[in-house]
């Protein structure tokens, strides 16, 4: 009975969570005749001029959960997913092997739920995409009949001269340029939009910035003579007493590989990734942007436990390891429609226009 009771509680909890996720869109759907539609254009670029601000950034990523966001880009980029639907189903070659020598799809692959750390999950649909398209040419739609936001074709883009000038003057490298149409509500009444683009670093790095492959360290106290073991122990005790690396407390600000990647965070490490929220306070439009810009770097190797710290000390703790560092961006601003708004950052630039449509006026 206790097991059944716990099972019912789990089902009820899951049902409540799903209803919460759906409720925002469901409530808005019931008032569809009163939706206020706007056209949003966003240009994201990496600053290519030398940063003169003197601002310092922490090495550790400030992760952004994207699991409850609205994502228009993945379906756009997943052309190979649409092609995969026509492929034959993969056949098992043995009890523990599946065919991998020809193109195939796993049964019910499109219904699989990605679980962080699941070694049996299929590769992400975009895992083999090395770079995203900069300019997004969406299919468009009709706001008179649409029940969901949709990407617009590239011929509506008005910030193209800005993008071209940035490149011509060597001031910025465009990473993403797109437009979409969406109904805009009060803050918290609809989901944020996820934007990502640029290079895909996922083959080499996890989202948390650490490399997928690291050189193995020699075990410090095994496979050694008795004298060598004693010398090693003496060396380690001296290093700890003197606060030498990797036992130096000043290194506490250097990222240490976390044991797990938190659920809800992106499964791929894009050059640019984050969320944008457009909402109304009264009749005033607001933009809230939260992004991470990534670039390759190197950091000193640190460890979560004393045994690995000892290994580092005896294997040259000053040796650096590749790392995908992050530059965090978070800005909130009240804006006016049809004006161009620039969000500045030492490493990243975001240009936004929000344009009225035939259904933008408030209706009471």
mmCIF file of C-alpha atoms in Angstrom:
data_model
loop_
_atom_site.group_PDB
_atom_site.id
_atom_site.type_symbol
_atom_site.label_atom_id
_atom_site.label_comp_id
_atom_site.label_asym_id
_atom_site.label_seq_id
_atom_site.Cartn_x
_atom_site.Cartn_y
_atom_site.Cartn_z
ATOM 1 C CA UNK A 1 0.000 0.000 0.000
ATOM 2 C CA UNK A 2 2.847 2.381 0.814
ATOM 3 C CA UNK A 3 4.354 1.793 -2.614
ATOM 4 C CA UNK A 4 0.998 2.428 -4.296
ATOM 5 C CA UNK A 5 0.526 5.579 -2.225
ATOM 6 C CA UNK A 6 3.952 6.893 -3.205
ATOM 7 C CA UNK A 7 3.259 6.021 -6.841
ATOM 8 C CA UNK A 8 -0.023 7.949 -6.807
ATOM 9 C CA UNK A 9 1.724 10.915 -5.214
ATOM 10 C CA UNK A 10 4.367 10.838 -7.960
ATOM 11 C CA UNK A 11 1.739 10.698 -10.705
ATOM 12 C CA UNK A 12 -0.254 13.516 -9.112
ATOM 13 C CA UNK A 13 2.914 15.575 -8.705
ATOM 14 C CA UNK A 14 3.880 15.040 -12.338
ATOM 15 C CA UNK A 15 0.360 15.878 -13.495
ATOM 16 C CA UNK A 16 0.369 19.080 -11.446
ATOM 17 C CA UNK A 17 3.760 20.082 -12.885
ATOM 18 C CA UNK A 18 2.592 19.463 -16.453
ATOM 19 C CA UNK A 19 -0.615 21.418 -15.853
ATOM 20 C CA UNK A 20 1.466 24.310 -14.524
ATOM 21 C CA UNK A 21 3.627 24.320 -17.648
ATOM 22 C CA UNK A 22 0.606 24.221 -19.934
ATOM 23 C CA UNK A 23 -1.603 26.611 -17.972
ATOM 24 C CA UNK A 24 0.122 29.787 -19.140
ATOM 25 C CA UNK A 25 -0.381 29.016 -22.795
ATOM 26 C CA UNK A 26 -3.831 27.536 -22.143
ATOM 27 C CA UNK A 27 -5.081 30.652 -20.375
ATOM 28 C CA UNK A 28 -3.681 32.825 -23.130
ATOM 29 C CA UNK A 29 -5.246 30.525 -25.724
ATOM 30 C CA UNK A 30 -8.695 31.090 -24.231
ATOM 31 C CA UNK A 31 -8.269 34.836 -24.765
ATOM 32 C CA UNK A 32 -6.784 34.537 -28.234
ATOM 33 C CA UNK A 33 -9.053 37.230 -29.629
ATOM 34 C CA UNK A 34 -7.273 39.703 -27.346
ATOM 35 C CA UNK A 35 -3.700 38.726 -28.127
ATOM 36 C CA UNK A 36 -1.403 41.630 -28.942
ATOM 37 C CA UNK A 37 0.977 40.451 -31.662
ATOM 38 C CA UNK A 38 4.397 42.039 -32.229
ATOM 39 C CA UNK A 39 7.222 41.336 -34.638
ATOM 40 C CA UNK A 40 10.602 40.933 -32.928
ATOM 41 C CA UNK A 41 13.943 41.178 -34.722
ATOM 42 C CA UNK A 42 17.180 40.282 -32.937
ATOM 43 C CA UNK A 43 20.781 40.577 -34.102
ATOM 44 C CA UNK A 44 23.440 38.988 -31.867
ATOM 45 C CA UNK A 45 27.143 39.515 -32.519
ATOM 46 C CA UNK A 46 30.474 38.843 -30.846
ATOM 47 C CA UNK A 47 32.544 41.959 -30.191
ATOM 48 C CA UNK A 48 35.758 41.728 -32.215
ATOM 49 C CA UNK A 49 37.326 44.975 -31.010
ATOM 50 C CA UNK A 50 39.680 44.852 -28.033
ATOM 51 C CA UNK A 51 37.859 45.115 -24.728
ATOM 52 C CA UNK A 52 38.917 48.371 -23.067
ATOM 53 C CA UNK A 53 36.468 48.177 -20.172
ATOM 54 C CA UNK A 54 38.836 46.422 -17.788
ATOM 55 C CA UNK A 55 35.896 44.330 -16.596
ATOM 56 C CA UNK A 56 36.778 40.902 -15.265
ATOM 57 C CA UNK A 57 34.579 37.832 -15.580
ATOM 58 C CA UNK A 58 34.510 34.673 -13.458
ATOM 59 C CA UNK A 59 35.749 31.538 -15.176
ATOM 60 C CA UNK A 60 32.891 29.366 -13.939
ATOM 61 C CA UNK A 61 29.755 29.427 -16.062
ATOM 62 C CA UNK A 62 26.562 30.916 -14.701
ATOM 63 C CA UNK A 63 24.240 28.278 -16.173
ATOM 64 C CA UNK A 64 20.914 29.205 -17.733
ATOM 65 C CA UNK A 65 18.083 26.668 -17.502
ATOM 66 C CA UNK A 66 16.262 26.441 -20.827
ATOM 67 C CA UNK A 67 13.924 23.510 -20.214
ATOM 68 C CA UNK A 68 10.797 25.675 -19.823
ATOM 69 C CA UNK A 69 11.561 28.061 -22.682
ATOM 70 C CA UNK A 70 9.983 28.290 -26.120
ATOM 71 C CA UNK A 71 12.438 27.132 -28.787
ATOM 72 C CA UNK A 72 11.773 28.075 -32.410
ATOM 73 C CA UNK A 73 15.306 27.379 -33.630
ATOM 74 C CA UNK A 74 15.723 23.654 -32.994
ATOM 75 C CA UNK A 75 12.845 22.710 -35.293
ATOM 76 C CA UNK A 76 14.278 25.082 -37.898
ATOM 77 C CA UNK A 77 17.769 23.563 -37.736
ATOM 78 C CA UNK A 78 16.587 19.963 -37.500
ATOM 79 C CA UNK A 79 16.232 19.280 -41.207
ATOM 80 C CA UNK A 80 18.170 16.057 -40.662
ATOM 81 C CA UNK A 81 15.509 15.061 -38.136
ATOM 82 C CA UNK A 82 12.851 15.360 -40.809
ATOM 83 C CA UNK A 83 15.038 13.293 -43.126
ATOM 84 C CA UNK A 84 15.602 10.701 -40.395
ATOM 85 C CA UNK A 85 11.878 10.029 -40.185
ATOM 86 C CA UNK A 86 12.110 8.328 -43.574
ATOM 87 C CA UNK A 87 15.020 6.089 -42.564
ATOM 88 C CA UNK A 88 14.612 2.427 -41.609
ATOM 89 C CA UNK A 89 14.511 1.468 -37.936
ATOM 90 C CA UNK A 90 17.885 0.340 -36.518
ATOM 91 C CA UNK A 91 18.125 -3.412 -36.019
ATOM 92 C CA UNK A 92 20.019 -5.040 -33.121
ATOM 93 C CA UNK A 93 23.086 -6.967 -34.251
ATOM 94 C CA UNK A 94 23.457 -8.718 -30.885
ATOM 95 C CA UNK A 95 22.251 -8.378 -27.330
ATOM 96 C CA UNK A 96 24.386 -5.297 -26.687
ATOM 97 C CA UNK A 97 25.030 -3.893 -30.161
ATOM 98 C CA UNK A 98 22.984 -1.967 -32.710
ATOM 99 C CA UNK A 99 23.694 -1.393 -36.353
ATOM 100 C CA UNK A 100 25.835 1.681 -36.783
ATOM 101 C CA UNK A 101 27.285 1.093 -40.234
ATOM 102 C CA UNK A 102 24.281 2.461 -42.170
ATOM 103 C CA UNK A 103 21.915 5.371 -41.598
ATOM 104 C CA UNK A 104 18.921 4.394 -39.483
ATOM 105 C CA UNK A 105 16.662 5.703 -36.748
ATOM 106 C CA UNK A 106 15.831 4.191 -33.365
ATOM 107 C CA UNK A 107 12.272 3.100 -32.738
ATOM 108 C CA UNK A 108 10.148 5.924 -31.271
ATOM 109 C CA UNK A 109 13.263 8.114 -31.355
ATOM 110 C CA UNK A 110 11.227 11.303 -31.680
ATOM 111 C CA UNK A 111 9.387 10.494 -28.447
ATOM 112 C CA UNK A 112 12.450 9.908 -26.299
ATOM 113 C CA UNK A 113 12.858 12.284 -23.380
ATOM 114 C CA UNK A 114 16.435 13.547 -22.972
ATOM 115 C CA UNK A 115 17.697 12.841 -19.449
ATOM 116 C CA UNK A 116 20.958 14.467 -18.400
ATOM 117 C CA UNK A 117 23.698 11.881 -18.026
ATOM 118 C CA UNK A 118 21.688 9.047 -19.611
ATOM 119 C CA UNK A 119 24.328 7.001 -21.502
ATOM 120 C CA UNK A 120 21.658 5.186 -23.549
ATOM 121 C CA UNK A 121 19.959 8.302 -24.922
ATOM 122 C CA UNK A 122 20.436 9.001 -28.648
ATOM 123 C CA UNK A 123 22.660 11.873 -29.699
ATOM 124 C CA UNK A 124 20.982 15.270 -29.772
ATOM 125 C CA UNK A 125 19.463 16.107 -33.155
ATOM 126 C CA UNK A 126 21.895 19.003 -33.622
ATOM 127 C CA UNK A 127 25.000 17.322 -32.182
ATOM 128 C CA UNK A 128 26.638 16.995 -35.603
ATOM 129 C CA UNK A 129 25.964 20.600 -36.609
ATOM 130 C CA UNK A 130 29.313 22.405 -36.297
ATOM 131 C CA UNK A 131 27.887 25.914 -36.830
ATOM 132 C CA UNK A 132 24.388 27.307 -37.053
ATOM 133 C CA UNK A 133 23.188 29.530 -39.844
ATOM 134 C CA UNK A 134 23.585 33.201 -38.952
ATOM 135 C CA UNK A 135 20.548 34.464 -40.849
ATOM 136 C CA UNK A 136 17.363 32.535 -40.096
ATOM 137 C CA UNK A 137 14.924 32.330 -42.992
ATOM 138 C CA UNK A 138 11.699 31.229 -41.319
ATOM 139 C CA UNK A 139 8.495 29.974 -42.926
ATOM 140 C CA UNK A 140 6.339 32.886 -41.760
ATOM 141 C CA UNK A 141 2.687 32.653 -40.792
ATOM 142 C CA UNK A 142 -0.595 34.500 -40.385
ATOM 143 C CA UNK A 143 -1.247 36.221 -37.060
ATOM 144 C CA UNK A 144 -4.981 36.212 -37.800
ATOM 145 C CA UNK A 145 -5.080 32.425 -37.523
ATOM 146 C CA UNK A 146 -1.848 31.443 -35.724
ATOM 147 C CA UNK A 147 -2.051 29.867 -32.280
ATOM 148 C CA UNK A 148 1.725 29.873 -31.671
ATOM 149 C CA UNK A 149 4.674 32.227 -32.310
ATOM 150 C CA UNK A 150 6.486 31.610 -35.593
ATOM 151 C CA UNK A 151 9.733 32.515 -37.353
ATOM 152 C CA UNK A 152 9.592 35.132 -40.100
ATOM 153 C CA UNK A 153 11.345 34.971 -43.502
ATOM 154 C CA UNK A 154 14.608 36.857 -43.880
ATOM 155 C CA UNK A 155 13.133 39.476 -46.203
ATOM 156 C CA UNK A 156 11.508 41.227 -43.192
ATOM 157 C CA UNK A 157 14.884 41.804 -41.519
ATOM 158 C CA UNK A 158 15.612 45.527 -41.130
ATOM 159 C CA UNK A 159 18.882 45.265 -39.204
ATOM 160 C CA UNK A 160 20.865 43.808 -42.121
ATOM 161 C CA UNK A 161 22.695 47.125 -42.784
ATOM 162 C CA UNK A 162 23.771 47.148 -39.105
ATOM 163 C CA UNK A 163 25.100 43.596 -39.406
ATOM 164 C CA UNK A 164 26.946 44.374 -42.633
ATOM 165 C CA UNK A 165 28.502 47.545 -41.200
ATOM 166 C CA UNK A 166 29.736 45.691 -38.097
ATOM 167 C CA UNK A 167 31.532 43.179 -40.296
ATOM 168 C CA UNK A 168 32.830 45.782 -42.736
ATOM 169 C CA UNK A 169 34.378 47.853 -39.933
ATOM 170 C CA UNK A 170 35.690 44.773 -38.131
ATOM 171 C CA UNK A 171 33.730 45.654 -34.996
ATOM 172 C CA UNK A 172 31.607 42.538 -34.646
ATOM 173 C CA UNK A 173 31.047 39.000 -35.879
ATOM 174 C CA UNK A 174 27.313 38.242 -36.308
ATOM 175 C CA UNK A 175 26.252 35.012 -34.609
ATOM 176 C CA UNK A 176 22.479 35.092 -35.037
ATOM 177 C CA UNK A 177 20.018 37.260 -36.946
ATOM 178 C CA UNK A 178 16.334 36.397 -36.941
ATOM 179 C CA UNK A 179 12.805 37.705 -36.614
ATOM 180 C CA UNK A 180 9.643 36.142 -35.255
ATOM 181 C CA UNK A 181 6.090 37.116 -34.435
ATOM 182 C CA UNK A 182 4.597 36.489 -31.030
ATOM 183 C CA UNK A 183 1.760 37.600 -28.798
ATOM 184 C CA UNK A 184 3.053 39.649 -25.859
ATOM 185 C CA UNK A 185 1.545 39.371 -22.380
ATOM 186 C CA UNK A 186 2.306 40.522 -18.863
ATOM 187 C CA UNK A 187 5.507 39.265 -17.294
ATOM 188 C CA UNK A 188 5.326 35.605 -16.289
ATOM 189 C CA UNK A 189 2.255 34.860 -18.429
ATOM 190 C CA UNK A 190 4.177 33.220 -21.266
ATOM 191 C CA UNK A 191 7.404 31.344 -21.790
ATOM 192 C CA UNK A 192 10.738 32.970 -22.548
ATOM 193 C CA UNK A 193 12.327 32.387 -25.956
ATOM 194 C CA UNK A 194 15.569 30.466 -26.254
ATOM 195 C CA UNK A 195 18.165 31.804 -28.683
ATOM 196 C CA UNK A 196 21.435 30.069 -29.542
ATOM 197 C CA UNK A 197 23.962 29.994 -32.354
ATOM 198 C CA UNK A 198 27.541 30.178 -33.552
ATOM 199 C CA UNK A 199 29.982 27.327 -33.080
ATOM 200 C CA UNK A 200 28.985 24.023 -31.564
ATOM 201 C CA UNK A 201 31.689 23.127 -29.023
ATOM 202 C CA UNK A 202 29.899 19.994 -27.819
ATOM 203 C CA UNK A 203 32.261 17.496 -29.418
ATOM 204 C CA UNK A 204 35.085 18.759 -27.215
ATOM 205 C CA UNK A 205 33.387 20.341 -24.187
ATOM 206 C CA UNK A 206 30.492 19.760 -21.840
ATOM 207 C CA UNK A 207 28.058 22.635 -21.265
ATOM 208 C CA UNK A 208 29.743 23.270 -17.884
ATOM 209 C CA UNK A 209 32.942 24.157 -19.759
ATOM 210 C CA UNK A 210 35.113 21.167 -18.908
ATOM 211 C CA UNK A 211 36.662 18.997 -21.642
ATOM 212 C CA UNK A 212 35.019 15.705 -22.468
ATOM 213 C CA UNK A 213 38.384 13.947 -22.461
ATOM 214 C CA UNK A 214 41.146 14.539 -19.929
ATOM 215 C CA UNK A 215 44.539 12.947 -19.673
ATOM 216 C CA UNK A 216 44.678 10.336 -16.936
ATOM 217 C CA UNK A 217 46.892 11.122 -13.953
ATOM 218 C CA UNK A 218 49.391 8.676 -12.562
ATOM 219 C CA UNK A 219 48.343 7.295 -9.194
ATOM 220 C CA UNK A 220 50.783 8.931 -6.747
ATOM 221 C CA UNK A 221 51.264 6.249 -4.080
ATOM 222 C CA UNK A 222 50.881 2.990 -5.974
ATOM 223 C CA UNK A 223 53.278 1.212 -8.332
ATOM 224 C CA UNK A 224 56.230 2.798 -6.521
ATOM 225 C CA UNK A 225 58.952 1.618 -4.211
ATOM 226 C CA UNK A 226 58.630 2.045 -0.456
ATOM 227 C CA UNK A 227 61.183 4.874 -0.523
ATOM 228 C CA UNK A 228 59.366 6.631 -3.384
ATOM 229 C CA UNK A 229 56.087 6.394 -1.507
ATOM 230 C CA UNK A 230 57.615 7.957 1.585
ATOM 231 C CA UNK A 231 59.200 10.711 -0.513
ATOM 232 C CA UNK A 232 55.820 11.382 -2.136
ATOM 233 C CA UNK A 233 54.060 11.586 1.226
ATOM 234 C CA UNK A 234 56.727 13.942 2.579
ATOM 235 C CA UNK A 235 56.413 16.130 -0.512
ATOM 236 C CA UNK A 236 52.611 16.291 -0.229
ATOM 237 C CA UNK A 237 52.675 17.171 3.478
ATOM 238 C CA UNK A 238 55.131 19.964 2.754
ATOM 239 C CA UNK A 239 52.996 21.279 -0.142
ATOM 240 C CA UNK A 240 49.864 21.307 2.024
ATOM 241 C CA UNK A 241 51.673 23.089 4.866
ATOM 242 C CA UNK A 242 53.033 25.760 2.512
ATOM 243 C CA UNK A 243 49.767 26.181 0.632
ATOM 244 C CA UNK A 244 51.384 25.275 -2.678
ATOM 245 C CA UNK A 245 49.331 24.461 -5.751
ATOM 246 C CA UNK A 246 46.949 22.710 -6.038
ATOM 247 C CA UNK A 247 46.340 23.226 -2.301
ATOM 248 C CA UNK A 248 46.578 27.023 -2.547
ATOM 249 C CA UNK A 249 43.288 28.531 -1.240
ATOM 250 C CA UNK A 250 43.635 31.394 -3.759
ATOM 251 C CA UNK A 251 42.643 28.903 -6.425
ATOM 252 C CA UNK A 252 39.177 28.466 -4.914
ATOM 253 C CA UNK A 253 37.812 30.814 -7.577
ATOM 254 C CA UNK A 254 39.026 28.515 -10.342
ATOM 255 C CA UNK A 255 36.227 26.220 -11.564
ATOM 256 C CA UNK A 256 36.193 22.669 -10.272
ATOM 257 C CA UNK A 257 34.449 20.073 -12.408
ATOM 258 C CA UNK A 258 30.977 19.488 -10.940
ATOM 259 C CA UNK A 259 29.942 15.865 -10.482
ATOM 260 C CA UNK A 260 26.776 16.241 -12.579
ATOM 261 C CA UNK A 261 25.279 18.599 -15.125
ATOM 262 C CA UNK A 262 22.060 19.998 -13.693
ATOM 263 C CA UNK A 263 18.812 18.985 -15.332
ATOM 264 C CA UNK A 264 17.256 21.716 -17.431
ATOM 265 C CA UNK A 265 20.548 23.105 -18.705
ATOM 266 C CA UNK A 266 21.389 22.865 -22.415
ATOM 267 C CA UNK A 267 22.729 19.527 -23.592
ATOM 268 C CA UNK A 268 24.954 21.174 -26.220
ATOM 269 C CA UNK A 269 27.619 23.841 -25.746
ATOM 270 C CA UNK A 270 26.902 26.623 -28.238
ATOM 271 C CA UNK A 271 29.050 29.706 -28.727
ATOM 272 C CA UNK A 272 26.004 31.772 -27.780
ATOM 273 C CA UNK A 273 23.039 30.529 -25.759
ATOM 274 C CA UNK A 274 20.361 31.989 -23.522
ATOM 275 C CA UNK A 275 16.900 33.423 -23.098
ATOM 276 C CA UNK A 276 14.998 36.535 -24.092
ATOM 277 C CA UNK A 277 11.715 37.567 -22.501
ATOM 278 C CA UNK A 278 9.470 40.234 -24.022
ATOM 279 C CA UNK A 279 6.548 41.335 -21.878
ATOM 280 C CA UNK A 280 4.250 44.215 -21.038
ATOM 281 C CA UNK A 281 4.051 46.304 -17.892
ATOM 282 C CA UNK A 282 0.873 48.269 -18.485
ATOM 283 C CA UNK A 283 1.270 49.268 -22.124
ATOM 284 C CA UNK A 284 5.073 49.476 -21.944
ATOM 285 C CA UNK A 285 7.195 46.859 -23.668
ATOM 286 C CA UNK A 286 10.127 45.373 -21.769
ATOM 287 C CA UNK A 287 13.032 43.189 -22.869
ATOM 288 C CA UNK A 288 14.842 40.922 -20.431
ATOM 289 C CA UNK A 289 17.882 39.173 -21.901
ATOM 290 C CA UNK A 290 20.072 36.540 -20.242
ATOM 291 C CA UNK A 291 22.843 34.935 -22.304
ATOM 292 C CA UNK A 292 26.229 33.229 -22.143
ATOM 293 C CA UNK A 293 28.951 33.794 -24.714
ATOM 294 C CA UNK A 294 31.568 31.024 -24.814
ATOM 295 C CA UNK A 295 35.183 30.924 -25.959
ATOM 296 C CA UNK A 296 38.088 28.494 -25.567
ATOM 297 C CA UNK A 297 40.565 29.077 -22.764
ATOM 298 C CA UNK A 298 42.875 27.128 -20.456
ATOM 299 C CA UNK A 299 42.783 26.800 -16.681
ATOM 300 C CA UNK A 300 44.939 25.147 -14.063
ATOM 301 C CA UNK A 301 43.794 21.675 -13.191
ATOM 302 C CA UNK A 302 41.957 21.455 -9.884
ATOM 303 C CA UNK A 303 40.176 18.582 -8.220
ATOM 304 C CA UNK A 304 37.125 17.917 -6.086
ATOM 305 C CA UNK A 305 38.869 15.507 -3.719
ATOM 306 C CA UNK A 306 42.167 15.243 -1.851
ATOM 307 C CA UNK A 307 43.276 12.104 -3.695
ATOM 308 C CA UNK A 308 43.093 13.807 -7.097
ATOM 309 C CA UNK A 309 44.717 16.929 -5.645
ATOM 310 C CA UNK A 310 47.603 14.732 -4.539
ATOM 311 C CA UNK A 311 47.817 13.266 -8.043
ATOM 312 C CA UNK A 312 47.926 16.770 -9.519
ATOM 313 C CA UNK A 313 50.661 17.857 -7.121
ATOM 314 C CA UNK A 314 52.821 14.874 -8.088
ATOM 315 C CA UNK A 315 52.032 15.211 -11.805
ATOM 316 C CA UNK A 316 52.866 18.920 -12.181
ATOM 317 C CA UNK A 317 49.916 20.900 -10.836
ATOM 318 C CA UNK A 318 50.783 23.892 -13.008
ATOM 319 C CA UNK A 319 49.800 22.029 -16.137
ATOM 320 C CA UNK A 320 46.756 23.638 -17.736
ATOM 321 C CA UNK A 321 43.696 21.947 -19.183
ATOM 322 C CA UNK A 322 41.422 23.206 -21.986
ATOM 323 C CA UNK A 323 38.303 24.950 -20.763
ATOM 324 C CA UNK A 324 35.290 26.598 -22.423
ATOM 325 C CA UNK A 325 34.846 29.770 -20.452
ATOM 326 C CA UNK A 326 31.694 31.861 -20.318
ATOM 327 C CA UNK A 327 30.879 35.565 -20.397
ATOM 328 C CA UNK A 328 27.528 36.191 -18.751
ATOM 329 C CA UNK A 329 25.078 38.820 -20.015
ATOM 330 C CA UNK A 330 21.923 39.920 -18.183
ATOM 331 C CA UNK A 331 20.051 43.139 -18.960
ATOM 332 C CA UNK A 332 16.488 44.357 -18.485
ATOM 333 C CA UNK A 333 15.144 47.430 -20.269
ATOM 334 C CA UNK A 334 11.904 49.203 -21.050
ATOM 335 C CA UNK A 335 11.697 49.867 -24.779
ATOM 336 C CA UNK A 336 9.593 51.648 -27.378
ATOM 337 C CA UNK A 337 8.280 49.837 -30.431
ATOM 338 C CA UNK A 338 9.853 50.563 -33.836
ATOM 339 C CA UNK A 339 12.995 51.959 -32.210
ATOM 340 C CA UNK A 340 16.346 50.176 -32.422
ATOM 341 C CA UNK A 341 17.669 49.152 -29.018
ATOM 342 C CA UNK A 342 21.278 48.168 -28.434
ATOM 343 C CA UNK A 343 22.338 46.067 -25.436
ATOM 344 C CA UNK A 344 26.065 46.547 -24.909
ATOM 345 C CA UNK A 345 28.537 44.173 -23.269
ATOM 346 C CA UNK A 346 32.359 43.989 -23.457
ATOM 347 C CA UNK A 347 32.170 40.679 -25.322
ATOM 348 C CA UNK A 348 28.679 40.579 -26.789
ATOM 349 C CA UNK A 349 26.258 42.907 -28.548
ATOM 350 C CA UNK A 350 22.493 42.450 -28.959
ATOM 351 C CA UNK A 351 20.403 44.692 -31.198
ATOM 352 C CA UNK A 352 16.609 44.450 -30.962
ATOM 353 C CA UNK A 353 13.641 45.974 -32.740
ATOM 354 C CA UNK A 354 10.047 45.297 -31.705
ATOM 355 C CA UNK A 355 7.573 46.311 -34.391
ATOM 356 C CA UNK A 356 3.833 46.680 -34.152
ATOM 357 C CA UNK A 357 1.506 44.611 -36.307
ATOM 358 C CA UNK A 358 -2.169 44.980 -37.201
ATOM 359 C CA UNK A 359 -2.965 43.193 -33.933
ATOM 360 C CA UNK A 360 -0.687 45.158 -31.592
ATOM 361 C CA UNK A 361 -3.144 47.716 -30.287
ATOM 362 C CA UNK A 362 -4.635 47.034 -26.828
ATOM 363 C CA UNK A 363 -8.244 45.874 -26.942
ATOM 364 C CA UNK A 364 -10.330 46.185 -23.831
#
